Tab-separated table of C-alpha atoms in Angstrom:
chain	number	residue	atom	x	y	z
A	1	MET	CA	187.116	61.035	-41.262
A	2	THR	CA	187.054	60.861	-45.068
A	3	THR	CA	188.196	63.607	-47.468
A	4	LEU	CA	185.786	64.230	-50.353
A	5	SER	CA	185.872	66.365	-53.476
A	6	CYS	CA	184.942	70.043	-53.181
A	7	SER	CA	182.459	71.661	-55.576
A	8	PRO	CA	182.397	75.479	-55.937
A	9	GLU	CA	178.750	75.264	-57.004
A	10	GLU	CA	177.818	73.382	-53.840
A	11	LEU	CA	179.630	75.945	-51.704
A	12	ARG	CA	177.499	78.650	-53.368
A	13	THR	CA	174.378	76.964	-51.924
A	14	LEU	CA	175.580	77.721	-48.389
A	15	PHE	CA	174.369	81.111	-47.095
A	16	LEU	CA	177.852	81.921	-45.811
A	17	PHE	CA	179.347	81.784	-49.346
A	18	GLU	CA	176.398	82.691	-51.583
A	19	LYS	CA	177.712	86.195	-52.426
A	20	LEU	CA	181.216	85.088	-53.428
A	21	ASP	CA	182.204	85.108	-57.112
A	22	ASP	CA	183.420	82.119	-59.115
A	23	ARG	CA	187.092	82.952	-58.550
A	24	GLN	CA	186.638	83.157	-54.781
A	25	LEU	CA	184.655	79.922	-54.645
A	26	GLY	CA	187.335	78.208	-56.687
A	27	GLU	CA	190.037	79.504	-54.370
A	28	LEU	CA	188.071	78.252	-51.354
A	29	CYS	CA	187.908	74.761	-52.826
A	30	ALA	CA	191.618	74.881	-53.643
A	31	SER	CA	192.524	76.116	-50.152
A	32	GLY	CA	190.156	73.931	-48.152
A	33	ARG	CA	188.622	70.507	-48.232
A	34	VAL	CA	185.361	68.667	-47.662
A	35	GLU	CA	185.446	66.102	-44.859
A	36	LEU	CA	182.944	63.416	-43.931
A	37	ILE	CA	183.096	63.092	-40.163
A	38	GLU	CA	181.597	60.149	-38.291
A	39	PRO	CA	179.536	60.678	-35.108
A	40	GLY	CA	181.684	61.759	-32.180
A	41	PRO	CA	183.820	64.681	-31.010
A	42	VAL	CA	185.449	66.989	-33.550
A	43	PHE	CA	187.274	69.439	-31.263
A	44	ALA	CA	187.251	70.416	-27.585
A	45	GLU	CA	186.897	73.791	-25.888
A	46	GLY	CA	190.288	75.249	-24.984
A	47	ASP	CA	192.265	73.334	-27.611
A	48	ALA	CA	194.351	75.262	-30.146
A	49	ALA	CA	191.997	76.509	-32.888
A	50	THR	CA	193.444	75.068	-36.114
A	51	CYS	CA	190.409	74.831	-38.428
A	52	PHE	CA	187.266	76.667	-39.493
A	53	TYR	CA	184.263	74.329	-40.034
A	54	VAL	CA	181.134	74.962	-42.140
A	55	LEU	CA	178.317	72.381	-41.998
A	56	MET	CA	177.237	71.115	-45.423
A	57	ASP	CA	174.857	68.391	-44.233
A	58	GLY	CA	174.327	66.365	-41.066
A	59	GLU	CA	173.921	67.593	-37.484
A	60	LEU	CA	176.321	69.274	-35.050
A	61	VAL	CA	176.187	69.974	-31.319
A	62	LEU	CA	178.084	72.831	-29.661
A	63	GLY	CA	178.933	72.646	-25.960
A	64	LYS	CA	180.444	74.848	-23.232
A	65	LEU	CA	182.145	73.785	-20.018
A	66	SER	CA	180.386	74.735	-16.785
A	67	GLY	CA	181.311	73.396	-13.381
A	68	GLY	CA	183.507	70.752	-14.967
A	69	GLU	CA	180.612	69.498	-17.063
A	70	GLU	CA	179.855	70.172	-20.703
A	71	ILE	CA	176.568	71.949	-21.300
A	72	GLU	CA	174.888	71.773	-24.709
A	73	VAL	CA	174.378	75.296	-26.046
A	74	ASN	CA	173.260	74.577	-29.628
A	75	ARG	CA	172.145	71.635	-31.733
A	76	THR	CA	171.427	72.235	-35.409
A	77	SER	CA	171.341	70.690	-38.874
A	78	GLN	CA	171.104	74.031	-40.706
A	79	ARG	CA	173.423	74.051	-43.696
A	80	GLY	CA	176.046	76.791	-43.609
A	81	VAL	CA	176.366	77.153	-39.829
A	82	TYR	CA	179.993	77.514	-38.831
A	83	ALA	CA	182.243	76.924	-35.820
A	84	GLY	CA	185.879	76.650	-34.888
A	85	ALA	CA	188.666	79.112	-35.649
A	86	TRP	CA	186.428	82.015	-36.662
A	87	GLN	CA	188.663	84.495	-34.736
A	88	SER	CA	191.780	83.603	-36.718
A	89	TYR	CA	191.603	86.941	-38.591
A	90	LEU	CA	192.632	88.584	-35.276
A	91	GLY	CA	195.964	86.793	-35.345
A	92	ASP	CA	198.072	86.705	-32.202
A	93	ARG	CA	196.211	89.669	-30.715
A	94	ALA	CA	193.515	87.315	-29.430
A	95	PRO	CA	193.679	83.802	-27.924
A	96	GLN	CA	193.487	81.323	-30.783
A	97	THR	CA	191.670	78.521	-28.993
A	98	TYR	CA	188.299	76.918	-29.565
A	99	THR	CA	185.677	78.732	-27.478
A	100	THR	CA	183.269	75.785	-27.622
A	101	SER	CA	183.404	72.055	-28.185
A	102	LEU	CA	181.952	70.455	-31.327
A	103	ARG	CA	180.623	66.978	-31.936
A	104	VAL	CA	178.419	65.422	-34.602
A	105	THR	CA	175.510	63.061	-33.990
A	106	THR	CA	175.239	61.607	-37.504
A	107	PRO	CA	177.736	61.228	-40.369
A	108	SER	CA	178.176	64.868	-41.387
A	109	ARG	CA	179.959	66.724	-44.168
A	110	PHE	CA	181.926	69.890	-43.415
A	111	PHE	CA	183.839	72.339	-45.527
A	112	VAL	CA	187.096	72.716	-43.575
A	113	LEU	CA	189.573	75.547	-43.927
A	114	ASP	CA	192.837	75.823	-42.022
A	115	ALA	CA	192.825	78.740	-39.558
A	116	ASP	CA	195.817	80.530	-41.095
A	117	ARG	CA	194.320	80.353	-44.560
A	118	PHE	CA	190.895	81.513	-43.349
A	119	GLY	CA	192.489	84.533	-41.645
A	120	ALA	CA	194.485	85.395	-44.754
A	121	LEU	CA	191.393	85.189	-47.019
A	122	MET	CA	189.435	87.427	-44.657
A	123	HIS	CA	192.145	90.089	-44.839
A	124	GLU	CA	192.461	89.733	-48.616
A	125	TRP	CA	188.759	89.681	-49.569
A	126	PHE	CA	187.127	91.743	-46.797
A	127	PRO	CA	189.680	94.253	-45.445
A	128	MET	CA	187.047	96.789	-44.416
A	129	ALA	CA	184.944	94.125	-42.707
A	130	VAL	CA	188.034	92.869	-40.887
A	131	HIS	CA	188.755	96.387	-39.586
A	132	LEU	CA	185.159	96.724	-38.427
A	133	LEU	CA	185.210	93.337	-36.700
A	134	GLU	CA	188.553	94.093	-35.075
A	135	GLY	CA	187.217	97.419	-33.828
A	136	LEU	CA	184.113	95.752	-32.464
A	137	PHE	CA	186.060	92.952	-30.768
A	138	PHE	CA	188.828	95.015	-29.192
A	139	GLY	CA	186.562	97.983	-28.505
A	140	SER	CA	184.224	95.736	-26.573
A	141	GLU	CA	187.124	94.192	-24.677
A	142	ASN	CA	188.602	97.588	-23.814
A	143	SER	CA	185.223	98.970	-22.742
A	144	ARG	CA	184.620	95.990	-20.538
A	145	GLN	CA	188.043	96.270	-18.938
A	146	ILE	CA	187.623	99.998	-18.279
A	147	VAL	CA	184.163	99.599	-16.768
A	148	ASP	CA	185.369	96.482	-14.954
A	149	GLN	CA	188.143	98.547	-13.367
A	150	ARG	CA	185.691	101.298	-12.458
A	151	GLU	CA	183.375	98.701	-10.904
A	152	ARG	CA	186.251	97.457	-8.765
A	153	LEU	CA	187.191	101.006	-7.733
A	154	LEU	CA	183.583	101.833	-6.837
A	155	ALA	CA	183.337	98.666	-4.764
A	156	LEU	CA	186.663	99.476	-3.089
A	157	GLY	CA	185.499	103.017	-2.334
A	158	SER	CA	182.266	101.740	-0.826
A	159	LEU	CA	184.105	99.162	1.275
A	160	SER	CA	186.679	101.748	2.391
A	161	ALA	CA	183.912	104.107	3.494
A	162	GLY	CA	182.204	101.303	5.377
A	163	LEU	CA	185.440	100.179	7.005
A	164	THR	CA	186.282	103.762	8.023
A	165	HIS	CA	182.859	104.089	9.621
A	166	GLU	CA	183.225	100.761	11.428
A	167	LEU	CA	186.705	101.687	12.679
A	168	ASN	CA	185.564	105.135	13.808
A	169	ASN	CA	182.976	103.774	16.258
A	170	PRO	CA	185.314	101.672	18.469
A	171	ALA	CA	188.122	104.232	18.092
A	172	ALA	CA	185.848	107.029	19.313
A	173	ALA	CA	184.618	104.803	22.164
A	174	ALA	CA	188.206	104.112	23.211
A	175	VAL	CA	188.996	107.857	23.194
A	176	ARG	CA	185.931	108.640	25.333
A	177	ALA	CA	186.705	105.811	27.750
A	178	THR	CA	190.331	106.947	28.059
A	179	ALA	CA	189.232	110.496	28.945
A	180	SER	CA	186.804	109.165	31.560
A	181	LEU	CA	189.461	106.821	32.927
A	182	ARG	CA	191.882	109.726	33.356
A	183	ASP	CA	189.200	111.575	35.378
A	184	ARG	CA	188.519	108.549	37.594
A	185	VAL	CA	192.211	107.987	38.260
A	186	SER	CA	192.499	111.649	39.248
A	187	HIS	CA	189.721	111.207	41.813
A	188	MET	CA	191.337	108.026	43.084
A	189	ARG	CA	194.552	109.949	43.746
A	190	GLN	CA	192.552	112.395	45.850
A	191	LYS	CA	190.994	109.520	47.790
A	192	LEU	CA	194.455	108.073	48.385
A	193	GLY	CA	195.264	111.331	50.138
A	194	VAL	CA	192.251	110.843	52.426
A	195	ILE	CA	193.284	107.266	53.158
A	196	ALA	CA	196.841	108.347	53.896
A	197	SER	CA	195.540	110.898	56.448
A	198	GLY	CA	194.793	108.070	58.882
A	199	VAL	CA	191.012	107.731	58.576
A	200	TYR	CA	191.429	103.965	58.314
A	201	ASP	CA	193.286	101.862	60.856
A	202	ARG	CA	195.496	98.986	59.727
A	203	GLN	CA	192.720	96.365	59.878
A	204	ALA	CA	190.150	98.570	58.102
A	205	LEU	CA	192.694	99.392	55.419
A	206	ALA	CA	193.381	95.681	54.868
A	207	THR	CA	189.612	95.088	54.612
A	208	LEU	CA	189.244	97.942	52.107
A	209	ILE	CA	192.014	96.509	49.912
A	210	ARG	CA	190.414	93.046	50.060
A	211	LEU	CA	187.008	94.461	49.091
A	212	GLN	CA	188.635	96.416	46.268
A	213	GLU	CA	190.200	93.243	44.844
A	214	GLU	CA	186.895	91.412	45.214
A	215	ALA	CA	185.011	94.163	43.400
A	216	ALA	CA	187.515	94.109	40.521
A	217	GLU	CA	187.127	90.331	40.157
A	218	LEU	CA	183.317	90.574	40.225
A	219	VAL	CA	183.350	93.099	37.373
A	220	ALA	CA	184.861	90.467	35.080
A	221	LYS	CA	182.162	87.948	36.095
A	222	ALA	CA	179.191	90.326	36.021
A	223	PRO	CA	176.038	88.683	34.585
A	224	THR	CA	174.230	90.147	31.599
A	225	LEU	CA	170.926	91.639	32.730
A	226	THR	CA	167.848	92.633	30.796
A	227	PRO	CA	166.939	96.350	30.957
A	228	LEU	CA	164.060	95.516	33.329
A	229	GLU	CA	166.277	93.464	35.654
A	230	ALA	CA	168.914	96.203	35.694
A	231	ALA	CA	166.292	98.871	36.506
A	232	ASP	CA	164.914	96.794	39.422
A	233	ARG	CA	168.362	96.272	40.913
A	234	GLU	CA	169.229	99.962	40.551
A	235	ASP	CA	166.072	100.838	42.495
A	236	GLN	CA	167.036	98.397	45.263
A	237	LEU	CA	170.597	99.700	45.512
A	238	GLY	CA	169.406	103.340	45.383
A	239	ASP	CA	167.126	102.695	48.365
A	240	TRP	CA	169.957	100.954	50.208
A	241	PHE	CA	172.331	103.892	49.657
A	242	ASP	CA	169.662	106.321	50.937
A	243	THR	CA	169.087	104.178	54.020
A	244	HIS	CA	172.814	104.183	54.831
A	245	GLY	CA	173.253	107.917	54.276
A	246	VAL	CA	175.307	107.696	51.090
A	247	SER	CA	174.719	110.971	49.267
A	248	GLY	CA	174.069	110.729	45.526
A	249	GLY	CA	173.501	106.991	45.879
A	250	TRP	CA	171.119	106.889	42.912
A	251	ASP	CA	173.989	108.020	40.705
A	252	LEU	CA	176.227	105.255	42.059
A	253	ALA	CA	173.645	102.466	41.744
A	254	PRO	CA	173.976	101.877	37.938
A	255	THR	CA	177.743	101.374	38.251
A	256	PHE	CA	177.402	98.799	41.059
A	257	VAL	CA	174.637	96.967	39.180
A	258	GLN	CA	176.743	96.864	36.019
A	259	ALA	CA	179.544	95.290	38.068
A	260	GLY	CA	177.185	92.628	39.418
A	261	LEU	CA	177.351	93.855	43.048
A	262	ASP	CA	174.229	93.335	45.154
A	263	ILE	CA	172.899	94.309	48.611
A	264	PRO	CA	174.330	91.278	50.516
A	265	TRP	CA	177.808	92.220	49.250
A	266	LEU	CA	177.321	95.851	50.340
A	267	GLU	CA	176.162	94.674	53.808
A	268	ARG	CA	179.616	93.152	54.253
A	269	ILE	CA	181.072	96.651	53.914
A	270	VAL	CA	178.842	97.924	56.707
A	271	ALA	CA	179.829	94.960	58.862
A	272	SER	CA	183.511	95.705	58.265
A	273	VAL	CA	183.340	99.480	58.912
A	274	ASP	CA	181.708	101.010	61.996
A	275	ASP	CA	181.790	104.720	61.144
A	276	ASP	CA	178.990	105.867	58.751
A	277	ALA	CA	181.292	108.536	57.275
A	278	VAL	CA	183.881	105.869	56.581
A	279	VAL	CA	181.147	103.693	54.991
A	280	GLU	CA	180.381	106.418	52.453
A	281	SER	CA	184.062	107.026	51.769
A	282	THR	CA	184.564	103.281	51.238
A	283	ILE	CA	181.590	103.097	48.880
A	284	ARG	CA	182.942	105.965	46.796
A	285	TRP	CA	186.442	104.459	46.731
A	286	LEU	CA	184.955	101.165	45.511
A	287	ASN	CA	182.885	103.079	42.938
A	288	TYR	CA	186.092	104.554	41.462
A	289	THR	CA	187.612	101.062	41.405
A	290	ILE	CA	184.587	99.614	39.609
A	291	GLU	CA	184.401	102.479	37.124
A	292	THR	CA	188.097	102.095	36.379
A	293	GLU	CA	187.654	98.371	35.659
A	294	LEU	CA	184.587	98.992	33.489
A	295	LEU	CA	186.385	101.694	31.508
A	296	MET	CA	189.422	99.474	30.988
A	297	ASN	CA	187.076	96.733	29.753
A	298	GLU	CA	185.502	99.214	27.349
A	299	ILE	CA	188.913	100.233	26.037
A	300	ALA	CA	189.906	96.583	25.652
A	301	ASP	CA	186.671	95.794	23.804
A	302	SER	CA	187.077	98.807	21.521
A	303	THR	CA	190.680	98.067	20.634
A	304	ALA	CA	189.802	94.392	20.110
A	305	ARG	CA	187.077	95.491	17.717
A	306	VAL	CA	189.579	97.651	15.818
A	307	SER	CA	191.970	94.690	15.657
A	308	THR	CA	189.168	92.417	14.407
A	309	LEU	CA	188.266	94.872	11.665
A	310	VAL	CA	191.901	95.274	10.613
A	311	ASN	CA	192.325	91.491	10.500
A	312	ALA	CA	189.113	91.172	8.484
A	313	ALA	CA	190.358	93.798	6.036
A	314	LYS	CA	193.683	91.980	5.756
A	315	GLN	CA	191.896	88.674	5.199
A	316	TYR	CA	189.574	90.270	2.668
A	317	SER	CA	192.376	91.871	0.673
A	318	GLN	CA	194.648	88.849	1.138
A	319	MET	CA	197.598	91.094	2.004
A	320	ASP	CA	200.901	89.219	2.219
A	321	ARG	CA	199.245	86.096	0.806
A	322	ALA	CA	200.067	84.109	-2.291
A	323	PRO	CA	197.497	84.819	-5.015
A	324	TYR	CA	196.724	81.117	-5.465
A	325	GLN	CA	196.625	79.018	-2.310
A	326	ARG	CA	194.479	76.718	-0.225
A	327	VAL	CA	191.933	78.774	1.697
A	328	ASP	CA	189.198	78.260	4.270
A	329	LEU	CA	185.986	79.433	2.603
A	330	ARG	CA	184.438	80.240	5.989
A	331	GLU	CA	187.200	82.760	6.733
A	332	LEU	CA	186.738	84.418	3.349
A	333	LEU	CA	182.969	84.659	3.786
A	334	ASP	CA	183.277	85.996	7.343
A	335	SER	CA	185.761	88.682	6.294
A	336	SER	CA	183.417	89.762	3.499
A	337	LEU	CA	180.488	89.964	5.918
A	338	VAL	CA	182.557	92.115	8.281
A	339	MET	CA	183.645	94.412	5.466
A	340	LEU	CA	180.033	94.775	4.303
A	341	GLY	CA	178.620	95.108	7.823
A	342	ARG	CA	177.591	98.742	7.414
A	343	LYS	CA	175.945	98.114	4.048
A	344	ILE	CA	174.092	95.065	5.387
A	345	GLY	CA	172.757	97.116	8.286
A	346	ASP	CA	170.856	96.141	11.414
A	347	SER	CA	167.568	95.362	9.652
A	348	VAL	CA	168.976	92.353	7.788
A	349	ALA	CA	169.334	89.149	9.792
A	350	VAL	CA	172.474	87.237	8.809
A	351	VAL	CA	172.280	83.437	9.060
A	352	LYS	CA	175.552	81.524	8.698
A	353	ASP	CA	175.273	77.805	7.986
A	354	TYR	CA	178.810	76.523	7.482
A	355	ASP	CA	179.820	72.903	6.972
A	356	SER	CA	182.749	72.484	9.375
A	357	SER	CA	183.903	69.354	7.537
A	358	LEU	CA	184.412	71.179	4.247
A	359	PRO	CA	188.140	71.089	3.425
A	360	GLN	CA	190.208	74.023	2.289
A	361	VAL	CA	190.152	74.611	-1.460
A	362	PRO	CA	192.830	75.950	-3.806
A	363	ALA	CA	191.662	79.358	-5.008
A	364	TYR	CA	192.441	82.960	-5.828
A	365	ALA	CA	191.219	84.173	-2.440
A	366	ALA	CA	191.080	87.923	-3.097
A	367	GLU	CA	189.042	87.371	-6.259
A	368	LEU	CA	186.625	85.002	-4.520
A	369	ASN	CA	186.100	87.747	-1.927
A	370	GLN	CA	185.066	89.969	-4.808
A	371	VAL	CA	182.492	87.340	-5.794
A	372	TRP	CA	181.054	87.217	-2.256
A	373	THR	CA	180.981	91.032	-2.190
A	374	ASN	CA	179.007	91.226	-5.438
A	375	LEU	CA	176.538	88.507	-4.430
A	376	ILE	CA	175.984	89.840	-0.893
A	377	ASP	CA	175.618	93.403	-2.168
A	378	ASN	CA	173.021	92.274	-4.723
A	379	ALA	CA	171.151	90.268	-2.083
A	380	VAL	CA	170.932	93.228	0.314
A	381	ALA	CA	169.846	95.512	-2.530
A	382	ALA	CA	167.160	93.017	-3.591
A	383	MET	CA	165.759	92.972	-0.034
A	384	GLN	CA	165.912	96.786	0.149
A	385	GLY	CA	167.703	96.506	3.483
A	386	HIS	CA	165.107	94.293	5.240
A	387	GLY	CA	165.022	90.503	5.360
A	388	THR	CA	167.271	87.502	5.947
A	389	LEU	CA	170.650	86.954	4.327
A	390	THR	CA	171.777	83.322	4.389
A	391	VAL	CA	175.373	82.301	3.779
A	392	ARG	CA	175.798	78.537	3.508
A	393	THR	CA	178.629	76.145	2.646
A	394	ARG	CA	178.558	72.404	2.054
A	395	ARG	CA	180.144	69.718	-0.050
A	396	ASP	CA	178.545	68.737	-3.350
A	397	GLY	CA	180.439	65.740	-4.718
A	398	ASP	CA	183.929	66.900	-5.654
A	399	MET	CA	182.871	70.550	-5.444
A	400	ALA	CA	182.550	73.035	-2.593
A	401	LEU	CA	179.098	74.653	-2.749
A	402	ILE	CA	178.627	78.198	-1.454
A	403	GLU	CA	175.112	79.665	-1.356
A	404	ILE	CA	174.222	83.320	-0.878
A	405	GLY	CA	170.478	83.504	-0.268
A	406	ASP	CA	168.017	86.316	0.315
A	407	THR	CA	164.318	86.736	1.018
A	408	GLY	CA	163.749	89.402	-1.637
A	409	PRO	CA	161.144	89.342	-4.429
A	410	GLY	CA	163.288	87.083	-6.617
A	411	VAL	CA	164.713	87.278	-10.134
A	412	PRO	CA	161.956	87.269	-12.803
A	413	GLU	CA	162.083	84.140	-14.935
A	414	GLU	CA	162.239	86.121	-18.183
A	415	ILE	CA	165.602	87.701	-17.281
A	416	ARG	CA	167.334	84.856	-15.412
A	417	SER	CA	169.151	83.742	-18.541
A	418	ARG	CA	170.596	87.250	-18.983
A	419	ILE	CA	171.740	88.259	-15.498
A	420	PHE	CA	175.315	87.059	-16.095
A	421	GLU	CA	175.624	88.989	-19.360
A	422	PRO	CA	178.017	91.985	-19.410
A	423	PHE	CA	176.303	95.362	-18.863
A	424	PHE	CA	172.902	93.800	-18.107
A	425	THR	CA	171.432	95.244	-14.905
A	426	THR	CA	168.037	95.519	-13.246
A	427	LYS	CA	169.115	98.457	-11.080
A	428	PRO	CA	168.025	102.014	-11.879
A	429	VAL	CA	170.190	104.111	-14.184
A	430	GLY	CA	173.327	105.247	-12.370
A	431	GLU	CA	173.145	102.582	-9.642
A	432	GLY	CA	174.646	99.616	-11.446
A	433	THR	CA	177.048	98.950	-14.301
A	434	GLY	CA	175.791	95.451	-15.034
A	435	LEU	CA	179.254	93.987	-14.526
A	436	GLY	CA	179.071	92.620	-10.962
A	437	LEU	CA	177.628	89.249	-11.934
A	438	ASP	CA	179.621	89.107	-15.168
A	439	ILE	CA	182.852	89.623	-13.185
A	440	SER	CA	181.724	87.011	-10.659
A	441	TRP	CA	180.900	84.547	-13.433
A	442	ARG	CA	184.306	84.986	-15.051
A	443	ILE	CA	186.127	84.584	-11.712
A	444	VAL	CA	184.205	81.424	-10.795
A	445	VAL	CA	183.814	79.748	-14.186
A	446	LYS	CA	186.854	80.835	-16.171
A	447	LYS	CA	189.442	81.283	-13.447
A	448	HIS	CA	188.430	78.500	-11.055
A	449	ARG	CA	186.740	76.104	-13.515
A	450	GLY	CA	183.711	76.274	-11.260
A	451	ASP	CA	180.038	77.025	-11.744
A	452	LEU	CA	177.740	79.941	-10.889
A	453	ARG	CA	173.977	79.697	-11.193
A	454	VAL	CA	170.828	81.087	-9.603
A	455	HIS	CA	167.657	79.476	-8.239
A	456	SER	CA	164.967	82.024	-7.567
A	457	GLU	CA	161.359	82.367	-6.514
A	458	PRO	CA	159.689	85.095	-4.465
A	459	GLY	CA	161.101	85.026	-0.950
A	460	ASP	CA	163.884	82.575	-1.773
A	461	THR	CA	166.696	83.535	-4.140
A	462	ARG	CA	169.931	81.544	-3.943
A	463	PHE	CA	173.084	82.194	-5.947
A	464	GLN	CA	175.103	78.979	-5.936
A	465	VAL	CA	178.864	78.993	-6.425
A	466	ARG	CA	180.666	75.708	-6.956
A	467	ILE	CA	184.459	75.564	-6.656
A	468	PRO	CA	186.444	72.366	-7.352
A	469	ILE	CA	187.955	70.973	-4.164
A	470	GLU	CA	190.817	69.496	-6.173
A	471	PRO	CA	190.868	71.476	-9.445
A	472	GLU	CA	193.019	70.654	-12.415
A	473	VAL	CA	196.244	72.579	-12.958
A	474	THR	CA	194.472	74.575	-15.674
A	475	ALA	CA	192.360	76.191	-12.969
A	476	MET	CA	195.367	78.335	-12.161
A	477	GLU	CA	195.259	79.775	-15.607
A	478	GLY	CA	192.900	82.561	-16.665
A	479	ASP	CA	192.775	86.119	-17.702
A	480	SER	CA	194.116	88.676	-15.295
A	481	HIS	CA	190.789	90.473	-15.199
A	482	GLY	CA	189.012	87.552	-13.568
């Protein structure tokens, strides 16, 4: 780097300074300097912003970090273009770091002004413009934060409604099964009275108890039948009950079929009991036993479902967890799928393709769940509730790759470059704020130093999230809004 003389007249030829008067141009030259910079890096994104650079001749390249790699965002030789500490007029109310990296490809001359001096001149020469720029900057930030918060609340409300619905189904099933179980137990008490009256001798009673235990064990091992197979077996058992004088046998048949009991097993009852009246009483006693077991299974399944949903909600919200920790991406994705189960619906096939060898990654788990929620919600909306949702994980070098794919019509090529912009949405008015993908991008790229991109064609749209498996310490830094 070589320092050269500064000419006010040459500064006037740059579009940025062409409207300044002689005094201002002279003060610029006195406050700043002209530097000849050899090809190579000038400053890096994230470093403290100390200088404001204006290109006088040569060529510069601006870059942004994405997925740990620097992406070229602009290459120009236009005289007067500027970069660096252009936000210094905001003072300590805004982060004073370089928002891009800068390098030059040929020996290039720059007019360089220290950040503090540039900020002071802005306030001195253009006070009204500074107020307008401050209003624009902070107004935009405040608007984004307010709408960002509303977006989160809307998503939380939607998830809460879905979770309430999902919890209501097994809870209601458990209540119904408990009421039915109470009725069956009541009938069993009545049957105990009949047994106690002496209808059964000691040996018959021992046989009845053995058959009861057998029936209870068979319920747990009952095979899963197709509707046609179940109907055929019910017909066979109904005929058998009629043949053996069991009244209402067609009502009992479905319960015995559901328990996996067949005609050969029932023939053992007949062989063990001589009296036809006792046969019917035994059948009904066993029916109460089977119904009781089936109802207890239903209650167990329902309460297990409630427990699963509660655990999924806890995993999703990361209750009692450190905000930054090593997490299993499969668990996060599964909890998000459970939480969004109602929104996904029965007409969307969910395909999970997880790489079991993928290690845990350090991450802000609750915020990554917000990313999955946004991407899955968009995928389901794109398919209009019908299609295939694919959730895939695999390793991509030193990154964990997570794909959320759908079979919708795809993202038109002309808007792909804009979908991560704040407030840009393709949804109808009132259905989207345009912040879901912007929030996701900031969580992935800014907070996790990862990468978020989309590959799309009709019938195959894939949002790809890359998270460093071993991120730098700076990955723990980031704004509190994601």
